[in-house]
């Protein structure tokens, strides 16, 4: 460890592992985990697609008839698997099947969604998947670009600006009723609405916490993402209109505006950028908040300035720095692959909730809920088993569970849901560990851009998931 790094660790040691100051800052930042979970999985109820059939035009008031009315279903042909077609009807004049351009929807759960309003079904079903993928493309773009900006300009500054734009976009997108404009807004929403604000806040929180508390702190932080998923499911159950639901989700960002005034910048980042006095002042403030002994500011400022004078070349924190050394390069390749694989399973299961039999809001809630005991188990085991072995085991079991789901017959819906929840349990654990692992393996100067780059691979996987789920048209989930 360099002398400069020794001085920084000596300074940070005065804060302790997790005192009142760290708790205060942590509670301020953790709200971003909850809002990220809400925004990311809001696309499930907002764009939800219920069961549907063709409107039978020769039946009077067919729009007021139940979607599964026996009279209407008599005009609907059967698929090869014995289910009723969603896109065809039988013309009584010619007795031939033909495509339709109007539909009747099952309003039991999804009453008013974008997919229903825009009839994103049958030949247009891919447009619904595309909107989800465009959102994830925004997440992909933001994960890397804003991660770089957070390393360059500061964790707090990027996080606060992202949250501010997030508030505007997440509320405003509710009132867009043009599909093309919605795609543009979804892309921007993806940039600011998910990990782009979450990652700087997560890194900032981890850089304030002592080594012995980082495992629990990191996993609890990630658990709030799952709480956000559960909260979306609860709101969707009580709010049937997607416009109102999206506006309510957007308003959850309002409390995070307090971070502009109440949160502090990372002392580690300030020190790495040569802003020694600012770093020392924040640590001194934290020590005072914790009730500790007053630190010698002049000593640490002089030590930091002396080290800065002997090493005027500050870490660039650029993307290429992630691949400069063979060891760091191999870490990034391995971590990126793990993020990609874990994300395919995590978001594949999360976004497939409305394809599973049963109440889609309850399923989404349970898929979020299973993450809480998972994180609890990981907190208890991680420091005993080590990161690498537990990550491998969790992801292996999650992958096996996902494979088993595909093999269960469709007439066993409860078994499908149960195994899917088991898969989500293990995949969430592996995903959570690699998030912490990533932060621990990277140096301060490139920590944000490194997590952002790895996370970008996860978002690439998430972007592909809605398109992969279109395969349900050819092979049932």
GROMACS .gro file of C-alpha atoms in nm:
model
  477
    1UNK     CA    1   0.000   0.000   0.000
    2UNK     CA    2   0.138   0.344  -0.093
    3UNK     CA    3   0.210   0.613   0.163
    4UNK     CA    4  -0.072   0.818   0.016
    5UNK     CA    5  -0.314   0.528   0.068
    6UNK     CA    6  -0.181   0.470   0.421
    7UNK     CA    7  -0.258   0.830   0.510
    8UNK     CA    8  -0.609   0.800   0.370
    9UNK     CA    9  -0.679   0.481   0.567
   10UNK     CA   10  -0.542   0.645   0.879
   11UNK     CA   11  -0.777   0.938   0.825
   12UNK     CA   12  -1.080   0.716   0.759
   13UNK     CA   13  -1.008   0.503   1.066
   14UNK     CA   14  -1.117   0.796   1.284
   15UNK     CA   15  -1.472   0.750   1.158
   16UNK     CA   16  -1.489   0.394   1.288
   17UNK     CA   17  -1.666   0.105   1.121
   18UNK     CA   18  -2.027   0.225   1.133
   19UNK     CA   19  -2.110   0.512   1.364
   20UNK     CA   20  -2.402   0.754   1.382
   21UNK     CA   21  -2.262   0.961   1.095
   22UNK     CA   22  -2.238   0.662   0.861
   23UNK     CA   23  -2.589   0.553   0.963
   24UNK     CA   24  -2.722   0.902   0.890
   25UNK     CA   25  -2.559   0.916   0.546
   26UNK     CA   26  -2.656   0.555   0.474
   27UNK     CA   27  -3.024   0.618   0.547
   28UNK     CA   28  -3.018   0.920   0.319
   29UNK     CA   29  -2.866   0.722   0.033
   30UNK     CA   30  -3.061   0.399   0.069
   31UNK     CA   31  -3.380   0.559  -0.063
   32UNK     CA   32  -3.219   0.549  -0.408
   33UNK     CA   33  -3.217   0.168  -0.387
   34UNK     CA   34  -3.591   0.165  -0.329
   35UNK     CA   35  -3.669   0.407  -0.614
   36UNK     CA   36  -3.438   0.216  -0.851
   37UNK     CA   37  -3.629  -0.105  -0.783
   38UNK     CA   38  -3.960   0.073  -0.837
   39UNK     CA   39  -3.859   0.231  -1.167
   40UNK     CA   40  -3.692  -0.080  -1.308
   41UNK     CA   41  -3.982  -0.318  -1.248
   42UNK     CA   42  -4.260  -0.064  -1.303
   43UNK     CA   43  -4.253  -0.173  -1.668
   44UNK     CA   44  -4.426  -0.497  -1.562
   45UNK     CA   45  -4.759  -0.345  -1.446
   46UNK     CA   46  -4.736  -0.032  -1.664
   47UNK     CA   47  -4.698  -0.241  -1.982
   48UNK     CA   48  -4.881  -0.548  -1.856
   49UNK     CA   49  -5.053  -0.761  -2.119
   50UNK     CA   50  -5.363  -0.950  -2.000
   51UNK     CA   51  -5.528  -1.248  -2.166
   52UNK     CA   52  -5.723  -1.140  -2.472
   53UNK     CA   53  -5.924  -1.260  -2.768
   54UNK     CA   54  -6.052  -1.112  -3.091
   55UNK     CA   55  -6.358  -0.893  -3.069
   56UNK     CA   56  -6.644  -1.075  -3.246
   57UNK     CA   57  -6.797  -0.798  -3.459
   58UNK     CA   58  -7.126  -0.975  -3.530
   59UNK     CA   59  -7.201  -1.004  -3.156
   60UNK     CA   60  -7.372  -0.693  -3.026
   61UNK     CA   61  -7.196  -0.517  -2.739
   62UNK     CA   62  -6.911  -0.770  -2.743
   63UNK     CA   63  -6.685  -0.519  -2.568
   64UNK     CA   64  -6.917  -0.542  -2.267
   65UNK     CA   65  -6.912  -0.922  -2.265
   66UNK     CA   66  -6.662  -1.120  -2.060
   67UNK     CA   67  -6.347  -1.197  -2.255
   68UNK     CA   68  -6.403  -1.571  -2.199
   69UNK     CA   69  -6.775  -1.568  -2.276
   70UNK     CA   70  -6.876  -1.911  -2.418
   71UNK     CA   71  -7.081  -1.740  -2.690
   72UNK     CA   72  -6.782  -1.536  -2.806
   73UNK     CA   73  -6.535  -1.822  -2.770
   74UNK     CA   74  -6.747  -2.027  -3.012
   75UNK     CA   75  -6.617  -1.795  -3.283
   76UNK     CA   76  -6.252  -1.833  -3.175
   77UNK     CA   77  -6.037  -2.115  -3.322
   78UNK     CA   78  -5.815  -2.336  -3.108
   79UNK     CA   79  -5.437  -2.338  -3.110
   80UNK     CA   80  -5.254  -2.670  -3.163
   81UNK     CA   81  -5.209  -2.698  -2.784
   82UNK     CA   82  -5.585  -2.672  -2.725
   83UNK     CA   83  -5.594  -2.312  -2.601
   84UNK     CA   84  -5.804  -2.042  -2.765
   85UNK     CA   85  -5.633  -1.819  -3.019
   86UNK     CA   86  -5.564  -1.461  -2.919
   87UNK     CA   87  -5.533  -1.329  -3.273
   88UNK     CA   88  -5.778  -1.519  -3.496
   89UNK     CA   89  -6.153  -1.569  -3.528
   90UNK     CA   90  -6.380  -1.780  -3.749
   91UNK     CA   91  -6.577  -1.587  -4.010
   92UNK     CA   92  -6.928  -1.737  -4.006
   93UNK     CA   93  -6.983  -1.643  -4.371
   94UNK     CA   94  -6.679  -1.823  -4.513
   95UNK     CA   95  -6.611  -2.053  -4.216
   96UNK     CA   96  -6.243  -1.955  -4.252
   97UNK     CA   97  -6.012  -1.818  -3.986
   98UNK     CA   98  -5.895  -1.461  -4.024
   99UNK     CA   99  -5.689  -1.209  -3.831
  100UNK     CA  100  -5.869  -0.940  -3.633
  101UNK     CA  101  -5.790  -0.578  -3.555
  102UNK     CA  102  -5.990  -0.532  -3.234
  103UNK     CA  103  -5.965  -0.723  -2.909
  104UNK     CA  104  -6.145  -0.789  -2.583
  105UNK     CA  105  -5.922  -0.811  -2.274
  106UNK     CA  106  -5.938  -0.996  -1.946
  107UNK     CA  107  -5.965  -0.706  -1.701
  108UNK     CA  108  -5.940  -0.921  -1.390
  109UNK     CA  109  -5.592  -0.794  -1.303
  110UNK     CA  110  -5.457  -0.561  -1.573
  111UNK     CA  111  -5.735  -0.308  -1.624
  112UNK     CA  112  -5.568  -0.013  -1.797
  113UNK     CA  113  -5.212  -0.057  -1.924
  114UNK     CA  114  -5.019   0.083  -2.218
  115UNK     CA  115  -5.036  -0.254  -2.395
  116UNK     CA  116  -5.415  -0.250  -2.365
  117UNK     CA  117  -5.450   0.115  -2.467
  118UNK     CA  118  -5.231   0.073  -2.776
  119UNK     CA  119  -5.340  -0.285  -2.855
  120UNK     CA  120  -4.982  -0.414  -2.847
  121UNK     CA  121  -5.089  -0.770  -2.919
  122UNK     CA  122  -5.051  -1.028  -3.195
  123UNK     CA  123  -4.854  -0.871  -3.482
  124UNK     CA  124  -4.781  -0.566  -3.264
  125UNK     CA  125  -4.678  -0.761  -2.955
  126UNK     CA  126  -4.313  -0.701  -3.040
  127UNK     CA  127  -4.371  -0.326  -2.993
  128UNK     CA  128  -4.449  -0.387  -2.626
  129UNK     CA  129  -4.130  -0.591  -2.588
  130UNK     CA  130  -3.940  -0.322  -2.776
  131UNK     CA  131  -4.048  -0.051  -2.528
  132UNK     CA  132  -3.913  -0.260  -2.240
  133UNK     CA  133  -3.589  -0.324  -2.427
  134UNK     CA  134  -3.549   0.048  -2.504
  135UNK     CA  135  -3.587   0.122  -2.133
  136UNK     CA  136  -3.315  -0.133  -2.058
  137UNK     CA  137  -3.101   0.014  -2.336
  138UNK     CA  138  -3.120   0.341  -2.145
  139UNK     CA  139  -3.014   0.160  -1.828
  140UNK     CA  140  -2.725   0.008  -2.025
  141UNK     CA  141  -2.614   0.351  -2.151
  142UNK     CA  142  -2.646   0.517  -1.812
  143UNK     CA  143  -2.465   0.242  -1.621
  144UNK     CA  144  -2.142   0.303  -1.808
  145UNK     CA  145  -2.154   0.673  -1.900
  146UNK     CA  146  -2.276   0.802  -1.564
  147UNK     CA  147  -2.041   0.563  -1.383
  148UNK     CA  148  -1.754   0.734  -1.565
  149UNK     CA  149  -1.893   1.080  -1.479
  150UNK     CA  150  -1.926   0.983  -1.112
  151UNK     CA  151  -1.557   0.889  -1.100
  152UNK     CA  152  -1.462   1.208  -1.279
  153UNK     CA  153  -1.692   1.468  -1.122
  154UNK     CA  154  -1.797   1.311  -0.793
  155UNK     CA  155  -2.041   1.054  -0.656
  156UNK     CA  156  -2.275   1.304  -0.494
  157UNK     CA  157  -2.294   1.548  -0.785
  158UNK     CA  158  -2.381   1.281  -1.043
  159UNK     CA  159  -2.619   1.103  -0.808
  160UNK     CA  160  -2.811   1.420  -0.718
  161UNK     CA  161  -2.838   1.546  -1.075
  162UNK     CA  162  -2.953   1.203  -1.189
  163UNK     CA  163  -3.218   1.189  -0.916
  164UNK     CA  164  -3.342   1.536  -1.011
  165UNK     CA  165  -3.381   1.445  -1.379
  166UNK     CA  166  -3.530   1.113  -1.268
  167UNK     CA  167  -3.806   1.297  -1.079
  168UNK     CA  168  -3.900   1.500  -1.386
  169UNK     CA  169  -3.890   1.210  -1.632
  170UNK     CA  170  -4.053   0.945  -1.412
  171UNK     CA  171  -4.349   1.173  -1.344
  172UNK     CA  172  -4.374   1.327  -1.691
  173UNK     CA  173  -4.365   0.996  -1.882
  174UNK     CA  174  -4.701   0.908  -1.731
  175UNK     CA  175  -4.874   1.163  -1.954
  176UNK     CA  176  -4.715   1.068  -2.288
  177UNK     CA  177  -4.971   0.900  -2.514
  178UNK     CA  178  -4.774   0.872  -2.838
  179UNK     CA  179  -4.580   0.548  -2.885
  180UNK     CA  180  -4.275   0.699  -3.056
  181UNK     CA  181  -4.245   0.974  -2.796
  182UNK     CA  182  -4.284   0.707  -2.530
  183UNK     CA  183  -3.987   0.517  -2.672
  184UNK     CA  184  -3.770   0.830  -2.650
  185UNK     CA  185  -3.888   0.902  -2.297
  186UNK     CA  186  -3.836   0.536  -2.197
  187UNK     CA  187  -3.474   0.555  -2.311
  188UNK     CA  188  -3.411   0.867  -2.100
  189UNK     CA  189  -3.607   0.712  -1.813
  190UNK     CA  190  -3.378   0.408  -1.832
  191UNK     CA  191  -3.067   0.627  -1.818
  192UNK     CA  192  -3.172   0.811  -1.502
  193UNK     CA  193  -3.429   0.579  -1.347
  194UNK     CA  194  -3.237   0.273  -1.243
  195UNK     CA  195  -2.873   0.192  -1.174
  196UNK     CA  196  -2.741   0.529  -1.292
  197UNK     CA  197  -2.851   0.692  -0.967
  198UNK     CA  198  -2.826   0.371  -0.766
  199UNK     CA  199  -2.459   0.291  -0.835
  200UNK     CA  200  -2.309   0.629  -0.727
  201UNK     CA  201  -2.520   0.616  -0.410
  202UNK     CA  202  -2.416   0.256  -0.342
  203UNK     CA  203  -2.047   0.333  -0.396
  204UNK     CA  204  -2.070   0.647  -0.182
  205UNK     CA  205  -2.228   0.450   0.102
  206UNK     CA  206  -1.969   0.171   0.078
  207UNK     CA  207  -1.680   0.420   0.082
  208UNK     CA  208  -1.799   0.556   0.418
  209UNK     CA  209  -1.840   0.218   0.588
  210UNK     CA  210  -1.558   0.029   0.758
  211UNK     CA  211  -1.440  -0.305   0.610
  212UNK     CA  212  -1.612  -0.521   0.871
  213UNK     CA  213  -1.953  -0.368   0.797
  214UNK     CA  214  -1.943  -0.351   0.418
  215UNK     CA  215  -2.095  -0.693   0.355
  216UNK     CA  216  -2.407  -0.630   0.563
  217UNK     CA  217  -2.434  -0.267   0.452
  218UNK     CA  218  -2.404  -0.353   0.083
  219UNK     CA  219  -2.659  -0.633   0.096
  220UNK     CA  220  -2.910  -0.430   0.298
  221UNK     CA  221  -2.870  -0.152   0.043
  222UNK     CA  222  -2.953  -0.398  -0.233
  223UNK     CA  223  -3.245  -0.536  -0.033
  224UNK     CA  224  -3.413  -0.197  -0.073
  225UNK     CA  225  -3.416  -0.260  -0.449
  226UNK     CA  226  -3.631  -0.566  -0.371
  227UNK     CA  227  -3.849  -0.355  -0.140
  228UNK     CA  228  -3.902  -0.122  -0.435
  229UNK     CA  229  -4.022  -0.418  -0.644
  230UNK     CA  230  -4.266  -0.517  -0.370
  231UNK     CA  231  -4.390  -0.160  -0.340
  232UNK     CA  232  -4.456  -0.140  -0.716
  233UNK     CA  233  -4.657  -0.462  -0.696
  234UNK     CA  234  -4.861  -0.325  -0.404
  235UNK     CA  235  -4.933   0.007  -0.575
  236UNK     CA  236  -5.026  -0.172  -0.899
  237UNK     CA  237  -5.278  -0.385  -0.710
  238UNK     CA  238  -5.456  -0.078  -0.572
  239UNK     CA  239  -5.411   0.159  -0.870
  240UNK     CA  240  -5.558   0.010  -1.191
  241UNK     CA  241  -5.484   0.310  -1.415
  242UNK     CA  242  -5.128   0.315  -1.552
  243UNK     CA  243  -5.116   0.698  -1.572
  244UNK     CA  244  -5.190   0.738  -1.202
  245UNK     CA  245  -4.962   0.448  -1.113
  246UNK     CA  246  -4.666   0.594  -1.304
  247UNK     CA  247  -4.722   0.937  -1.147
  248UNK     CA  248  -4.729   0.785  -0.797
  249UNK     CA  249  -4.408   0.593  -0.868
  250UNK     CA  250  -4.244   0.914  -0.989
  251UNK     CA  251  -4.341   1.105  -0.677
  252UNK     CA  252  -4.144   0.860  -0.462
  253UNK     CA  253  -3.830   1.037  -0.586
  254UNK     CA  254  -3.924   1.364  -0.410
  255UNK     CA  255  -3.764   1.272  -0.071
  256UNK     CA  256  -3.430   1.205  -0.243
  257UNK     CA  257  -3.404   1.575  -0.334
  258UNK     CA  258  -3.288   1.625   0.027
  259UNK     CA  259  -2.955   1.467  -0.074
  260UNK     CA  260  -2.855   1.796  -0.239
  261UNK     CA  261  -2.833   1.956   0.106
  262UNK     CA  262  -2.789   1.668   0.352
  263UNK     CA  263  -2.553   1.416   0.185
  264UNK     CA  264  -2.175   1.459   0.180
  265UNK     CA  265  -1.931   1.376  -0.096
  266UNK     CA  266  -1.713   1.068  -0.056
  267UNK     CA  267  -1.395   1.157   0.138
  268UNK     CA  268  -1.215   0.876  -0.045
  269UNK     CA  269  -1.305   1.019  -0.385
  270UNK     CA  270  -1.204   1.371  -0.280
  271UNK     CA  271  -0.871   1.242  -0.151
  272UNK     CA  272  -0.806   1.048  -0.474
  273UNK     CA  273  -0.866   1.370  -0.671
  274UNK     CA  274  -0.623   1.572  -0.463
  275UNK     CA  275  -0.896   1.771  -0.283
  276UNK     CA  276  -0.736   1.694   0.049
  277UNK     CA  277  -0.880   1.976   0.262
  278UNK     CA  278  -1.237   1.894   0.159
  279UNK     CA  279  -1.182   1.527   0.237
  280UNK     CA  280  -1.040   1.601   0.579
  281UNK     CA  281  -1.321   1.845   0.661
  282UNK     CA  282  -1.589   1.587   0.584
  283UNK     CA  283  -1.416   1.323   0.797
  284UNK     CA  284  -1.377   1.576   1.079
  285UNK     CA  285  -1.749   1.653   1.054
  286UNK     CA  286  -1.829   1.281   1.070
  287UNK     CA  287  -1.601   1.224   1.369
  288UNK     CA  288  -1.770   1.509   1.553
  289UNK     CA  289  -2.113   1.365   1.465
  290UNK     CA  290  -2.003   1.028   1.603
  291UNK     CA  291  -1.885   1.190   1.924
  292UNK     CA  292  -1.522   1.097   1.868
  293UNK     CA  293  -1.207   1.286   1.955
  294UNK     CA  294  -1.121   1.585   1.741
  295UNK     CA  295  -0.875   1.498   1.464
  296UNK     CA  296  -0.568   1.699   1.370
  297UNK     CA  297  -0.687   1.854   1.045
  298UNK     CA  298  -0.363   2.038   0.975
  299UNK     CA  299  -0.164   1.716   1.003
  300UNK     CA  300  -0.375   1.524   0.751
  301UNK     CA  301  -0.400   1.818   0.512
  302UNK     CA  302  -0.023   1.860   0.514
  303UNK     CA  303   0.035   1.485   0.468
  304UNK     CA  304  -0.212   1.472   0.181
  305UNK     CA  305  -0.068   1.780   0.015
  306UNK     CA  306   0.286   1.642   0.050
  307UNK     CA  307   0.185   1.317  -0.120
  308UNK     CA  308   0.006   1.512  -0.387
  309UNK     CA  309   0.317   1.718  -0.454
  310UNK     CA  310   0.526   1.405  -0.506
  311UNK     CA  311   0.264   1.251  -0.733
  312UNK     CA  312   0.103   1.521  -0.942
  313UNK     CA  313  -0.033   1.261  -1.182
  314UNK     CA  314  -0.368   1.179  -1.021
  315UNK     CA  315  -0.548   0.862  -1.123
  316UNK     CA  316  -0.734   0.926  -1.445
  317UNK     CA  317  -1.029   0.709  -1.354
  318UNK     CA  318  -1.087   0.641  -1.723
  319UNK     CA  319  -1.235   0.338  -1.893
  320UNK     CA  320  -0.898   0.218  -2.029
  321UNK     CA  321  -0.756   0.207  -1.675
  322UNK     CA  322  -0.978  -0.096  -1.614
  323UNK     CA  323  -0.769  -0.296  -1.860
  324UNK     CA  324  -0.416  -0.161  -1.808
  325UNK     CA  325  -0.286  -0.450  -1.600
  326UNK     CA  326  -0.338  -0.822  -1.674
  327UNK     CA  327  -0.481  -0.886  -1.328
  328UNK     CA  328  -0.737  -0.606  -1.342
  329UNK     CA  329  -0.819  -0.696  -1.702
  330UNK     CA  330  -0.899  -1.056  -1.610
  331UNK     CA  331  -1.109  -0.940  -1.317
  332UNK     CA  332  -1.318  -0.719  -1.544
  333UNK     CA  333  -1.374  -0.998  -1.799
  334UNK     CA  334  -1.485  -1.244  -1.531
  335UNK     CA  335  -1.703  -0.994  -1.347
  336UNK     CA  336  -1.870  -0.874  -1.665
  337UNK     CA  337  -1.963  -1.227  -1.766
  338UNK     CA  338  -2.103  -1.303  -1.420
  339UNK     CA  339  -2.312  -0.984  -1.427
  340UNK     CA  340  -2.446  -1.077  -1.772
  341UNK     CA  341  -2.539  -1.434  -1.676
  342UNK     CA  342  -2.697  -1.335  -1.345
  343UNK     CA  343  -2.898  -1.057  -1.509
  344UNK     CA  344  -3.048  -1.286  -1.775
  345UNK     CA  345  -3.191  -1.506  -1.501
  346UNK     CA  346  -3.285  -1.222  -1.262
  347UNK     CA  347  -3.473  -1.006  -1.512
  348UNK     CA  348  -3.599  -1.303  -1.710
  349UNK     CA  349  -3.781  -1.425  -1.398
  350UNK     CA  350  -3.889  -1.077  -1.288
  351UNK     CA  351  -4.031  -0.971  -1.625
  352UNK     CA  352  -4.198  -1.307  -1.682
  353UNK     CA  353  -4.431  -1.255  -1.386
  354UNK     CA  354  -4.725  -1.167  -1.611
  355UNK     CA  355  -4.666  -1.486  -1.812
  356UNK     CA  356  -4.703  -1.705  -1.505
  357UNK     CA  357  -5.047  -1.832  -1.401
  358UNK     CA  358  -5.212  -1.643  -1.115
  359UNK     CA  359  -5.231  -1.284  -0.996
  360UNK     CA  360  -4.938  -1.103  -1.165
  361UNK     CA  361  -4.912  -0.845  -0.886
  362UNK     CA  362  -4.892  -1.111  -0.618
  363UNK     CA  363  -4.631  -1.300  -0.821
  364UNK     CA  364  -4.425  -0.983  -0.868
  365UNK     CA  365  -4.453  -0.912  -0.495
  366UNK     CA  366  -4.337  -1.263  -0.403
  367UNK     CA  367  -4.050  -1.247  -0.654
  368UNK     CA  368  -3.934  -0.935  -0.469
  369UNK     CA  369  -4.006  -1.079  -0.125
  370UNK     CA  370  -3.789  -1.390  -0.175
  371UNK     CA  371  -3.486  -1.163  -0.206
  372UNK     CA  372  -3.512  -1.050   0.158
  373UNK     CA  373  -3.442  -1.391   0.323
  374UNK     CA  374  -3.184  -1.450   0.051
  375UNK     CA  375  -2.988  -1.140   0.150
  376UNK     CA  376  -3.022  -1.233   0.517
  377UNK     CA  377  -2.869  -1.573   0.447
  378UNK     CA  378  -2.589  -1.421   0.241
  379UNK     CA  379  -2.504  -1.172   0.519
  380UNK     CA  380  -2.462  -1.463   0.762
  381UNK     CA  381  -2.255  -1.678   0.524
  382UNK     CA  382  -2.052  -1.443   0.307
  383UNK     CA  383  -1.768  -1.359   0.544
  384UNK     CA  384  -1.742  -1.726   0.645
  385UNK     CA  385  -1.744  -1.885   0.302
  386UNK     CA  386  -1.579  -1.614   0.095
  387UNK     CA  387  -1.713  -1.428  -0.208
  388UNK     CA  388  -1.606  -1.657  -0.489
  389UNK     CA  389  -1.736  -1.991  -0.359
  390UNK     CA  390  -2.073  -1.858  -0.241
  391UNK     CA  391  -2.128  -1.667  -0.568
  392UNK     CA  392  -2.057  -1.984  -0.767
  393UNK     CA  393  -2.293  -2.197  -0.559
  394UNK     CA  394  -2.578  -1.946  -0.564
  395UNK     CA  395  -2.562  -1.887  -0.939
  396UNK     CA  396  -2.528  -2.259  -1.012
  397UNK     CA  397  -2.840  -2.341  -0.809
  398UNK     CA  398  -3.023  -2.048  -0.967
  399UNK     CA  399  -2.934  -2.171  -1.316
  400UNK     CA  400  -3.049  -2.524  -1.236
  401UNK     CA  401  -3.381  -2.389  -1.104
  402UNK     CA  402  -3.439  -2.186  -1.421
  403UNK     CA  403  -3.373  -2.497  -1.631
  404UNK     CA  404  -3.618  -2.700  -1.423
  405UNK     CA  405  -3.888  -2.434  -1.473
  406UNK     CA  406  -3.868  -2.484  -1.849
  407UNK     CA  407  -3.916  -2.860  -1.807
  408UNK     CA  408  -4.226  -2.849  -1.583
  409UNK     CA  409  -4.552  -2.924  -1.772
  410UNK     CA  410  -4.784  -2.626  -1.823
  411UNK     CA  411  -5.066  -2.796  -1.633
  412UNK     CA  412  -4.864  -2.762  -1.310
  413UNK     CA  413  -4.879  -2.381  -1.256
  414UNK     CA  414  -4.810  -2.394  -0.882
  415UNK     CA  415  -4.494  -2.597  -0.938
  416UNK     CA  416  -4.379  -2.348  -1.203
  417UNK     CA  417  -4.431  -2.052  -0.969
  418UNK     CA  418  -4.263  -2.229  -0.676
  419UNK     CA  419  -3.950  -2.328  -0.870
  420UNK     CA  420  -3.932  -1.982  -1.028
  421UNK     CA  421  -3.928  -1.829  -0.679
  422UNK     CA  422  -3.652  -2.070  -0.575
  423UNK     CA  423  -3.455  -1.969  -0.882
  424UNK     CA  424  -3.506  -1.599  -0.803
  425UNK     CA  425  -3.385  -1.664  -0.446
  426UNK     CA  426  -3.052  -1.808  -0.557
  427UNK     CA  427  -2.996  -1.578  -0.854
  428UNK     CA  428  -3.062  -1.271  -0.635
  429UNK     CA  429  -2.803  -1.393  -0.387
  430UNK     CA  430  -2.538  -1.442  -0.655
  431UNK     CA  431  -2.623  -1.105  -0.810
  432UNK     CA  432  -2.598  -0.929  -0.473
  433UNK     CA  433  -2.262  -1.083  -0.389
  434UNK     CA  434  -2.102  -0.987  -0.718
  435UNK     CA  435  -2.221  -0.628  -0.665
  436UNK     CA  436  -2.031  -0.613  -0.335
  437UNK     CA  437  -1.742  -0.817  -0.474
  438UNK     CA  438  -1.706  -0.575  -0.766
  439UNK     CA  439  -1.683  -0.275  -0.532
  440UNK     CA  440  -1.421  -0.447  -0.317
  441UNK     CA  441  -1.198  -0.557  -0.606
  442UNK     CA  442  -1.163  -0.216  -0.775
  443UNK     CA  443  -0.951   0.080  -0.661
  444UNK     CA  444  -1.121   0.408  -0.568
  445UNK     CA  445  -1.018   0.594  -0.884
  446UNK     CA  446  -1.202   0.350  -1.113
  447UNK     CA  447  -1.456   0.196  -0.876
  448UNK     CA  448  -1.761   0.373  -1.019
  449UNK     CA  449  -1.664   0.332  -1.383
  450UNK     CA  450  -1.572  -0.033  -1.316
  451UNK     CA  451  -1.905  -0.114  -1.153
  452UNK     CA  452  -2.077   0.084  -1.426
  453UNK     CA  453  -1.901  -0.113  -1.699
  454UNK     CA  454  -1.980  -0.449  -1.537
  455UNK     CA  455  -2.335  -0.336  -1.470
  456UNK     CA  456  -2.368  -0.234  -1.835
  457UNK     CA  457  -2.328  -0.601  -1.930
  458UNK     CA  458  -2.606  -0.686  -1.689
  459UNK     CA  459  -2.826  -0.422  -1.853
  460UNK     CA  460  -2.743  -0.561  -2.196
  461UNK     CA  461  -2.876  -0.894  -2.073
  462UNK     CA  462  -3.182  -0.722  -1.926
  463UNK     CA  463  -3.238  -0.546  -2.259
  464UNK     CA  464  -3.252  -0.885  -2.434
  465UNK     CA  465  -3.493  -1.040  -2.181
  466UNK     CA  466  -3.818  -0.882  -2.314
  467UNK     CA  467  -3.728  -1.002  -2.663
  468UNK     CA  468  -3.641  -1.349  -2.533
  469UNK     CA  469  -3.980  -1.363  -2.360
  470UNK     CA  470  -4.149  -1.312  -2.697
  471UNK     CA  471  -4.064  -1.679  -2.751
  472UNK     CA  472  -4.368  -1.748  -2.534
  473UNK     CA  473  -4.562  -1.720  -2.860
  474UNK     CA  474  -4.386  -2.030  -2.984
  475UNK     CA  475  -4.320  -2.217  -2.662
  476UNK     CA  476  -4.516  -2.144  -2.347
  477UNK     CA  477  -4.324  -2.027  -2.043
   0.00000   0.00000   0.00000
